[in-house]
């Protein structure tokens, strides 16, 4: 099955332009708050209407402005997991699951399928509980079960972990990854978390101020984000304006250093990124003396701010991520392997 989306929508001064294709597996839409991620899902689900364009799932056209096709949400067979899960508060868990089977004929069959989904979600013994009696993780699994029991052709998850604390979020991400393996159709995951996108998504599209880049394999996107927006959204803490100086050499304007690259540089270069864990004390390439600031310590790692000694305090500080192993001594020099220097372009 495949999803094809090519839509435009204007909301006041904000313009949304979403164009992408998604096949089986989980496709992430990664972007900051207010960039248009959730609006894209709402247009696919039929909750919002685009101004123009086309939406199609496995050959079935949901929306086409030229042909004047605009199916009602109930006709689209789309499962939409909202941020707040949207369970009916006056119903028990079992009744909520049964709501996903309201179009299934035969009471006995509905109850059998509901019981099967409750077991699959690991919610046995909670059938008579109302949503307020469930934990955040139980609510999430109940909401997902209500969606999956209806056998949707497309599953959409809108920031499903945003309201959870760190421990529960990481545990439920692992559970969600296993549950999604059993779902055969395409799934879209909207998130602002680069960790979440990397853990759960096969491919990721980056959305910035209403515009979207085509989905790319997750590892490929993180290894070579290509744009400043993608580098920032994938967690790169060190980004500088840059100028091309040669086929494989650039000047980092904000850092005051010249860096060699493994990748051949092209026209349109505007910036350079280096991930904090790729700046190493033992690396011999792109090696410079540095001046370290006050480190920020976590239980198991340390973030060390620094500037290159050749520019002093005039430059934008960079960050090194280090594992804590015994007494710490700030490095005097660091290097960056050419294949870890990420050239960034305007588009």
mmCIF file of C-alpha atoms in Angstrom:
data_model
loop_
_atom_site.group_PDB
_atom_site.id
_atom_site.type_symbol
_atom_site.label_atom_id
_atom_site.label_comp_id
_atom_site.label_asym_id
_atom_site.label_seq_id
_atom_site.Cartn_x
_atom_site.Cartn_y
_atom_site.Cartn_z
ATOM 1 C CA UNK A 1 0.000 0.000 0.000
ATOM 2 C CA UNK A 2 1.152 3.539 -0.660
ATOM 3 C CA UNK A 3 0.082 7.038 0.346
ATOM 4 C CA UNK A 4 0.478 9.993 -2.033
ATOM 5 C CA UNK A 5 0.069 13.523 -0.676
ATOM 6 C CA UNK A 6 0.438 16.762 -2.643
ATOM 7 C CA UNK A 7 -1.509 19.571 -0.990
ATOM 8 C CA UNK A 8 -1.419 23.291 -0.297
ATOM 9 C CA UNK A 9 -3.294 25.250 2.344
ATOM 10 C CA UNK A 10 -3.088 28.853 3.517
ATOM 11 C CA UNK A 11 -4.003 29.958 7.033
ATOM 12 C CA UNK A 12 -3.597 33.703 7.387
ATOM 13 C CA UNK A 13 0.092 34.437 6.802
ATOM 14 C CA UNK A 14 1.022 30.730 7.119
ATOM 15 C CA UNK A 15 1.340 28.607 3.959
ATOM 16 C CA UNK A 16 1.412 24.807 4.063
ATOM 17 C CA UNK A 17 2.908 22.861 1.173
ATOM 18 C CA UNK A 18 3.126 19.086 1.753
ATOM 19 C CA UNK A 19 4.333 16.756 -0.981
ATOM 20 C CA UNK A 20 5.457 13.221 -0.177
ATOM 21 C CA UNK A 21 4.881 9.515 -0.740
ATOM 22 C CA UNK A 22 4.884 6.867 1.982
ATOM 23 C CA UNK A 23 4.877 3.083 1.638
ATOM 24 C CA UNK A 24 4.554 0.334 4.217
ATOM 25 C CA UNK A 25 6.294 0.923 7.511
ATOM 26 C CA UNK A 26 6.518 4.083 9.575
ATOM 27 C CA UNK A 27 7.297 7.397 7.892
ATOM 28 C CA UNK A 28 8.174 10.236 10.235
ATOM 29 C CA UNK A 29 7.315 13.900 9.793
ATOM 30 C CA UNK A 30 9.896 15.736 11.896
ATOM 31 C CA UNK A 31 9.518 19.433 12.643
ATOM 32 C CA UNK A 32 9.234 22.084 15.319
ATOM 33 C CA UNK A 33 5.930 23.248 16.813
ATOM 34 C CA UNK A 34 3.757 25.246 14.419
ATOM 35 C CA UNK A 35 5.493 24.107 11.226
ATOM 36 C CA UNK A 36 2.421 22.350 9.767
ATOM 37 C CA UNK A 37 2.921 18.715 10.813
ATOM 38 C CA UNK A 38 -0.440 18.211 12.535
ATOM 39 C CA UNK A 39 -2.272 20.210 9.874
ATOM 40 C CA UNK A 40 -0.925 17.794 7.265
ATOM 41 C CA UNK A 41 -2.395 14.834 9.187
ATOM 42 C CA UNK A 42 -5.735 16.616 9.627
ATOM 43 C CA UNK A 43 -5.942 17.245 5.867
ATOM 44 C CA UNK A 44 -5.214 13.562 5.155
ATOM 45 C CA UNK A 45 -7.865 12.484 7.673
ATOM 46 C CA UNK A 46 -10.451 14.881 6.243
ATOM 47 C CA UNK A 47 -10.732 16.954 9.431
ATOM 48 C CA UNK A 48 -9.341 19.963 7.520
ATOM 49 C CA UNK A 49 -9.739 20.683 3.803
ATOM 50 C CA UNK A 50 -6.706 21.725 1.715
ATOM 51 C CA UNK A 51 -7.056 24.657 -0.673
ATOM 52 C CA UNK A 52 -5.747 22.548 -3.534
ATOM 53 C CA UNK A 53 -4.003 19.307 -4.362
ATOM 54 C CA UNK A 54 -4.424 15.534 -4.225
ATOM 55 C CA UNK A 55 -4.484 12.828 -1.521
ATOM 56 C CA UNK A 56 -4.555 9.143 -2.450
ATOM 57 C CA UNK A 57 -4.167 5.891 -0.511
ATOM 58 C CA UNK A 58 -3.528 2.680 -2.428
ATOM 59 C CA UNK A 59 -5.357 3.988 -5.520
ATOM 60 C CA UNK A 60 -8.366 5.369 -3.600
ATOM 61 C CA UNK A 61 -8.583 9.150 -3.981
ATOM 62 C CA UNK A 62 -9.452 10.924 -0.721
ATOM 63 C CA UNK A 63 -9.163 14.444 -2.071
ATOM 64 C CA UNK A 64 -8.642 16.026 -5.479
ATOM 65 C CA UNK A 65 -9.344 19.721 -5.934
ATOM 66 C CA UNK A 66 -9.460 19.521 -9.745
ATOM 67 C CA UNK A 67 -11.886 16.578 -9.784
ATOM 68 C CA UNK A 68 -13.838 17.985 -6.816
ATOM 69 C CA UNK A 69 -13.380 14.842 -4.755
ATOM 70 C CA UNK A 70 -13.456 15.262 -0.971
ATOM 71 C CA UNK A 71 -14.393 12.125 0.971
ATOM 72 C CA UNK A 72 -15.832 12.446 4.467
ATOM 73 C CA UNK A 73 -13.493 11.344 7.292
ATOM 74 C CA UNK A 74 -15.605 8.204 7.873
ATOM 75 C CA UNK A 75 -15.073 7.155 4.244
ATOM 76 C CA UNK A 76 -11.292 7.364 4.389
ATOM 77 C CA UNK A 77 -10.583 4.444 6.785
ATOM 78 C CA UNK A 78 -7.803 6.366 8.474
ATOM 79 C CA UNK A 79 -6.776 5.630 12.074
ATOM 80 C CA UNK A 80 -5.766 8.845 13.848
ATOM 81 C CA UNK A 81 -4.133 8.716 17.294
ATOM 82 C CA UNK A 82 -4.374 12.216 18.798
ATOM 83 C CA UNK A 83 -1.923 13.685 21.310
ATOM 84 C CA UNK A 84 -4.482 13.368 24.145
ATOM 85 C CA UNK A 85 -5.663 9.906 22.912
ATOM 86 C CA UNK A 86 -9.342 11.093 22.783
ATOM 87 C CA UNK A 87 -10.808 8.181 24.752
ATOM 88 C CA UNK A 88 -14.468 8.593 25.706
ATOM 89 C CA UNK A 89 -14.321 9.453 29.437
ATOM 90 C CA UNK A 90 -17.794 8.079 30.265
ATOM 91 C CA UNK A 91 -17.016 4.650 28.767
ATOM 92 C CA UNK A 92 -15.002 1.732 30.078
ATOM 93 C CA UNK A 93 -11.866 0.570 28.337
ATOM 94 C CA UNK A 94 -13.785 -2.303 26.732
ATOM 95 C CA UNK A 95 -16.550 0.006 25.539
ATOM 96 C CA UNK A 96 -13.944 2.311 24.000
ATOM 97 C CA UNK A 97 -12.431 -0.621 22.095
ATOM 98 C CA UNK A 98 -15.887 -1.722 20.932
ATOM 99 C CA UNK A 99 -16.422 1.764 19.441
ATOM 100 C CA UNK A 100 -13.825 0.842 16.838
ATOM 101 C CA UNK A 101 -16.073 -2.057 15.786
ATOM 102 C CA UNK A 102 -19.381 -0.202 15.508
ATOM 103 C CA UNK A 103 -19.649 -0.988 11.787
ATOM 104 C CA UNK A 104 -18.947 -4.695 12.312
ATOM 105 C CA UNK A 105 -22.139 -6.796 12.071
ATOM 106 C CA UNK A 106 -22.794 -9.366 14.773
ATOM 107 C CA UNK A 107 -22.436 -8.655 18.491
ATOM 108 C CA UNK A 108 -20.633 -11.911 19.256
ATOM 109 C CA UNK A 109 -17.980 -11.202 16.592
ATOM 110 C CA UNK A 110 -17.500 -7.627 17.850
ATOM 111 C CA UNK A 111 -16.948 -8.813 21.406
ATOM 112 C CA UNK A 112 -14.549 -11.542 20.288
ATOM 113 C CA UNK A 113 -12.440 -9.049 18.314
ATOM 114 C CA UNK A 114 -12.514 -6.527 21.164
ATOM 115 C CA UNK A 115 -11.277 -9.162 23.628
ATOM 116 C CA UNK A 116 -8.530 -10.162 21.201
ATOM 117 C CA UNK A 117 -7.359 -6.561 20.856
ATOM 118 C CA UNK A 118 -7.412 -6.021 24.629
ATOM 119 C CA UNK A 119 -5.177 -9.077 24.996
ATOM 120 C CA UNK A 120 -2.854 -7.887 22.203
ATOM 121 C CA UNK A 121 -2.484 -4.508 23.932
ATOM 122 C CA UNK A 122 -1.756 -6.193 27.276
ATOM 123 C CA UNK A 123 -4.797 -4.637 28.961
ATOM 124 C CA UNK A 124 -6.485 -7.721 30.417
ATOM 125 C CA UNK A 125 -8.052 -7.066 33.804
ATOM 126 C CA UNK A 126 -8.676 -3.407 32.997
ATOM 127 C CA UNK A 127 -11.762 -3.902 30.826
ATOM 128 C CA UNK A 128 -14.113 -2.144 33.291
ATOM 129 C CA UNK A 129 -11.766 0.763 34.045
ATOM 130 C CA UNK A 130 -12.606 4.219 32.757
ATOM 131 C CA UNK A 131 -9.868 6.372 31.175
ATOM 132 C CA UNK A 132 -9.176 8.362 34.354
ATOM 133 C CA UNK A 133 -8.377 5.074 36.128
ATOM 134 C CA UNK A 134 -5.700 4.165 33.557
ATOM 135 C CA UNK A 135 -2.054 5.220 33.469
ATOM 136 C CA UNK A 136 -0.748 7.279 30.570
ATOM 137 C CA UNK A 137 0.692 4.186 28.920
ATOM 138 C CA UNK A 138 -2.532 2.219 29.377
ATOM 139 C CA UNK A 139 -4.533 5.065 27.886
ATOM 140 C CA UNK A 140 -2.226 5.149 24.890
ATOM 141 C CA UNK A 141 -2.546 1.403 24.286
ATOM 142 C CA UNK A 142 -6.327 1.584 24.692
ATOM 143 C CA UNK A 143 -6.552 4.392 22.135
ATOM 144 C CA UNK A 144 -4.263 2.535 19.727
ATOM 145 C CA UNK A 145 -6.281 -0.657 20.201
ATOM 146 C CA UNK A 146 -9.515 1.184 19.385
ATOM 147 C CA UNK A 147 -7.925 2.358 16.149
ATOM 148 C CA UNK A 148 -6.292 -0.934 15.109
ATOM 149 C CA UNK A 149 -9.405 -3.035 15.755
ATOM 150 C CA UNK A 150 -11.153 -1.099 12.959
ATOM 151 C CA UNK A 151 -8.418 -2.265 10.515
ATOM 152 C CA UNK A 152 -7.558 1.169 9.070
ATOM 153 C CA UNK A 153 -5.811 1.455 5.738
ATOM 154 C CA UNK A 154 -3.562 4.190 7.149
ATOM 155 C CA UNK A 155 -2.380 4.773 10.716
ATOM 156 C CA UNK A 156 -1.423 8.303 11.828
ATOM 157 C CA UNK A 157 0.205 9.108 15.183
ATOM 158 C CA UNK A 158 0.295 12.767 16.238
ATOM 159 C CA UNK A 159 3.002 13.379 18.900
ATOM 160 C CA UNK A 160 1.906 10.207 20.761
ATOM 161 C CA UNK A 161 4.544 10.515 23.513
ATOM 162 C CA UNK A 162 4.624 14.274 24.113
ATOM 163 C CA UNK A 163 2.615 14.193 27.361
ATOM 164 C CA UNK A 164 4.664 11.412 28.998
ATOM 165 C CA UNK A 165 7.655 11.624 31.325
ATOM 166 C CA UNK A 166 11.070 10.474 30.090
ATOM 167 C CA UNK A 167 11.023 6.981 31.626
ATOM 168 C CA UNK A 168 7.516 6.145 30.411
ATOM 169 C CA UNK A 169 8.183 7.699 27.005
ATOM 170 C CA UNK A 170 11.186 5.478 26.319
ATOM 171 C CA UNK A 171 9.397 2.329 27.521
ATOM 172 C CA UNK A 172 6.315 3.038 25.414
ATOM 173 C CA UNK A 173 8.414 3.846 22.366
ATOM 174 C CA UNK A 174 9.821 0.315 22.594
ATOM 175 C CA UNK A 175 6.308 -1.113 22.978
ATOM 176 C CA UNK A 176 5.006 0.970 20.075
ATOM 177 C CA UNK A 177 7.837 -0.218 17.834
ATOM 178 C CA UNK A 178 6.841 -3.828 18.451
ATOM 179 C CA UNK A 179 3.122 -3.135 17.938
ATOM 180 C CA UNK A 180 3.751 -1.312 14.668
ATOM 181 C CA UNK A 181 5.660 -4.299 13.289
ATOM 182 C CA UNK A 182 2.352 -6.167 13.192
ATOM 183 C CA UNK A 183 0.584 -3.395 11.284
ATOM 184 C CA UNK A 184 0.873 -4.081 7.571
ATOM 185 C CA UNK A 185 -0.068 -0.703 6.085
ATOM 186 C CA UNK A 186 1.621 2.686 5.935
ATOM 187 C CA UNK A 187 1.911 4.697 9.145
ATOM 188 C CA UNK A 188 2.756 8.363 9.692
ATOM 189 C CA UNK A 189 4.377 9.581 12.903
ATOM 190 C CA UNK A 190 4.425 13.322 13.600
ATOM 191 C CA UNK A 191 7.047 14.365 16.128
ATOM 192 C CA UNK A 192 9.437 17.142 17.137
ATOM 193 C CA UNK A 193 11.771 14.610 18.807
ATOM 194 C CA UNK A 194 14.750 13.476 16.729
ATOM 195 C CA UNK A 195 15.325 10.498 19.055
ATOM 196 C CA UNK A 196 11.721 9.367 18.645
ATOM 197 C CA UNK A 197 11.867 9.709 14.862
ATOM 198 C CA UNK A 198 15.120 7.755 14.632
ATOM 199 C CA UNK A 199 13.921 4.927 16.891
ATOM 200 C CA UNK A 200 10.513 4.402 15.302
ATOM 201 C CA UNK A 201 10.679 5.499 11.658
ATOM 202 C CA UNK A 202 12.028 3.737 8.615
ATOM 203 C CA UNK A 203 12.127 7.012 6.685
ATOM 204 C CA UNK A 204 11.759 10.650 7.749
ATOM 205 C CA UNK A 205 10.538 13.830 6.038
ATOM 206 C CA UNK A 206 11.603 17.156 7.517
ATOM 207 C CA UNK A 207 9.055 19.977 7.732
ATOM 208 C CA UNK A 208 10.156 23.570 8.222
ATOM 209 C CA UNK A 209 7.820 26.596 8.163
ATOM 210 C CA UNK A 210 5.160 24.796 6.150
ATOM 211 C CA UNK A 211 7.442 23.168 3.563
ATOM 212 C CA UNK A 212 8.480 19.526 3.515
ATOM 213 C CA UNK A 213 11.486 17.661 2.158
ATOM 214 C CA UNK A 214 10.916 14.203 0.620
ATOM 215 C CA UNK A 215 11.229 11.288 3.085
ATOM 216 C CA UNK A 216 14.718 9.795 3.332
ATOM 217 C CA UNK A 217 15.957 6.675 5.159
ATOM 218 C CA UNK A 218 16.416 7.622 8.819
ATOM 219 C CA UNK A 219 20.134 6.798 9.060
ATOM 220 C CA UNK A 220 20.870 8.582 5.786
ATOM 221 C CA UNK A 221 19.095 11.734 7.004
ATOM 222 C CA UNK A 222 21.046 11.814 10.278
ATOM 223 C CA UNK A 223 24.376 11.103 8.532
ATOM 224 C CA UNK A 224 23.810 13.803 5.906
ATOM 225 C CA UNK A 225 20.937 16.176 6.776
ATOM 226 C CA UNK A 226 21.795 18.406 3.782
ATOM 227 C CA UNK A 227 19.951 21.536 5.052
ATOM 228 C CA UNK A 228 20.314 23.734 8.145
ATOM 229 C CA UNK A 229 16.725 22.965 9.204
ATOM 230 C CA UNK A 230 17.268 19.205 8.928
ATOM 231 C CA UNK A 231 20.590 19.375 10.791
ATOM 232 C CA UNK A 232 19.030 21.357 13.627
ATOM 233 C CA UNK A 233 15.954 19.121 13.866
ATOM 234 C CA UNK A 234 18.087 15.966 13.910
ATOM 235 C CA UNK A 235 19.935 17.276 16.958
ATOM 236 C CA UNK A 236 23.091 18.890 15.564
ATOM 237 C CA UNK A 237 24.275 21.409 18.186
ATOM 238 C CA UNK A 238 27.176 22.852 16.180
ATOM 239 C CA UNK A 239 26.173 24.811 13.058
ATOM 240 C CA UNK A 240 28.100 27.674 11.454
ATOM 241 C CA UNK A 241 27.707 29.761 8.339
ATOM 242 C CA UNK A 242 30.148 28.524 5.710
ATOM 243 C CA UNK A 243 31.842 29.410 2.418
ATOM 244 C CA UNK A 244 33.154 26.998 -0.177
ATOM 245 C CA UNK A 245 36.942 27.250 -0.544
ATOM 246 C CA UNK A 246 37.634 24.225 -2.737
ATOM 247 C CA UNK A 247 36.211 20.936 -3.974
ATOM 248 C CA UNK A 248 36.501 19.478 -0.475
ATOM 249 C CA UNK A 249 37.341 22.481 1.674
ATOM 250 C CA UNK A 250 35.154 25.075 3.384
ATOM 251 C CA UNK A 251 35.550 27.975 5.766
ATOM 252 C CA UNK A 252 33.335 27.983 8.885
ATOM 253 C CA UNK A 253 32.620 31.692 9.271
ATOM 254 C CA UNK A 254 31.283 31.627 12.837
ATOM 255 C CA UNK A 255 34.110 29.389 14.077
ATOM 256 C CA UNK A 256 37.005 30.957 12.142
ATOM 257 C CA UNK A 257 38.491 27.654 10.917
ATOM 258 C CA UNK A 258 38.951 25.894 7.593
ATOM 259 C CA UNK A 259 37.672 22.318 7.403
ATOM 260 C CA UNK A 260 38.310 19.580 4.859
ATOM 261 C CA UNK A 261 35.358 17.378 3.923
ATOM 262 C CA UNK A 262 34.966 13.840 2.609
ATOM 263 C CA UNK A 263 32.023 14.896 0.438
ATOM 264 C CA UNK A 264 32.551 16.986 -2.683
ATOM 265 C CA UNK A 265 31.086 20.456 -2.165
ATOM 266 C CA UNK A 266 28.484 21.979 -4.497
ATOM 267 C CA UNK A 267 27.169 25.441 -5.231
ATOM 268 C CA UNK A 268 24.615 26.712 -2.747
ATOM 269 C CA UNK A 269 26.687 25.802 0.324
ATOM 270 C CA UNK A 270 25.527 28.064 3.149
ATOM 271 C CA UNK A 271 26.529 26.345 6.395
ATOM 272 C CA UNK A 272 28.384 23.471 8.019
ATOM 273 C CA UNK A 273 27.365 21.183 10.876
ATOM 274 C CA UNK A 274 29.332 18.896 13.188
ATOM 275 C CA UNK A 275 27.659 16.691 15.775
ATOM 276 C CA UNK A 276 28.929 17.066 19.349
ATOM 277 C CA UNK A 277 29.979 13.405 19.648
ATOM 278 C CA UNK A 278 32.032 13.623 16.412
ATOM 279 C CA UNK A 279 34.522 16.181 17.801
ATOM 280 C CA UNK A 280 37.328 14.055 19.260
ATOM 281 C CA UNK A 281 40.457 14.751 21.253
ATOM 282 C CA UNK A 282 42.381 11.995 19.449
ATOM 283 C CA UNK A 283 41.330 12.854 15.858
ATOM 284 C CA UNK A 284 44.251 14.123 13.709
ATOM 285 C CA UNK A 285 42.269 15.701 10.835
ATOM 286 C CA UNK A 286 40.863 19.234 11.002
ATOM 287 C CA UNK A 287 42.761 19.641 14.267
ATOM 288 C CA UNK A 288 42.852 22.939 16.172
ATOM 289 C CA UNK A 289 43.696 24.293 19.603
ATOM 290 C CA UNK A 290 40.630 25.174 21.682
ATOM 291 C CA UNK A 291 39.642 27.170 24.752
ATOM 292 C CA UNK A 292 37.136 25.372 26.992
ATOM 293 C CA UNK A 293 34.344 26.921 29.039
ATOM 294 C CA UNK A 294 32.474 25.574 32.057
ATOM 295 C CA UNK A 295 31.208 22.025 31.331
ATOM 296 C CA UNK A 296 27.649 20.876 31.939
ATOM 297 C CA UNK A 297 27.599 17.520 33.709
ATOM 298 C CA UNK A 298 24.969 14.786 33.506
ATOM 299 C CA UNK A 299 25.145 11.500 35.457
ATOM 300 C CA UNK A 300 26.888 9.580 32.660
ATOM 301 C CA UNK A 301 28.089 12.182 30.156
ATOM 302 C CA UNK A 302 29.406 15.699 29.950
ATOM 303 C CA UNK A 303 28.774 18.569 27.523
ATOM 304 C CA UNK A 304 31.872 20.729 27.097
ATOM 305 C CA UNK A 305 31.499 24.167 25.462
ATOM 306 C CA UNK A 306 34.570 25.557 23.689
ATOM 307 C CA UNK A 307 35.832 28.051 21.144
ATOM 308 C CA UNK A 308 38.690 27.677 18.697
ATOM 309 C CA UNK A 309 41.770 29.438 20.050
ATOM 310 C CA UNK A 310 42.392 31.246 16.761
ATOM 311 C CA UNK A 311 39.207 33.295 17.139
ATOM 312 C CA UNK A 312 38.841 33.672 20.895
ATOM 313 C CA UNK A 313 35.587 35.018 22.327
ATOM 314 C CA UNK A 314 34.355 36.520 19.046
ATOM 315 C CA UNK A 315 33.077 33.223 17.714
ATOM 316 C CA UNK A 316 29.990 31.185 18.419
ATOM 317 C CA UNK A 317 30.768 28.410 20.973
ATOM 318 C CA UNK A 318 30.693 24.744 20.005
ATOM 319 C CA UNK A 319 29.896 21.680 22.102
ATOM 320 C CA UNK A 320 31.661 18.357 22.636
ATOM 321 C CA UNK A 321 29.786 15.395 24.124
ATOM 322 C CA UNK A 322 31.974 13.178 26.290
ATOM 323 C CA UNK A 323 31.320 10.010 28.277
ATOM 324 C CA UNK A 324 32.238 10.376 31.950
ATOM 325 C CA UNK A 325 35.038 7.933 32.786
ATOM 326 C CA UNK A 326 36.873 8.936 35.937
ATOM 327 C CA UNK A 327 38.511 12.334 36.549
ATOM 328 C CA UNK A 328 37.932 14.874 33.783
ATOM 329 C CA UNK A 329 40.541 17.107 32.186
ATOM 330 C CA UNK A 330 39.430 19.591 29.505
ATOM 331 C CA UNK A 331 41.108 18.962 26.119
ATOM 332 C CA UNK A 332 43.525 21.504 24.662
ATOM 333 C CA UNK A 333 43.098 20.370 21.051
ATOM 334 C CA UNK A 334 40.408 18.541 19.128
ATOM 335 C CA UNK A 335 39.931 17.214 15.613
ATOM 336 C CA UNK A 336 37.058 16.377 13.272
ATOM 337 C CA UNK A 337 37.225 13.565 10.729
ATOM 338 C CA UNK A 338 36.417 14.822 7.209
ATOM 339 C CA UNK A 339 33.515 12.368 6.869
ATOM 340 C CA UNK A 340 31.954 13.871 10.025
ATOM 341 C CA UNK A 341 31.893 17.404 8.587
ATOM 342 C CA UNK A 342 28.366 17.946 7.229
ATOM 343 C CA UNK A 343 28.050 20.500 4.409
ATOM 344 C CA UNK A 344 24.650 22.216 4.521
ATOM 345 C CA UNK A 345 22.805 23.847 1.639
ATOM 346 C CA UNK A 346 19.909 26.246 1.185
ATOM 347 C CA UNK A 347 17.639 23.535 -0.260
#
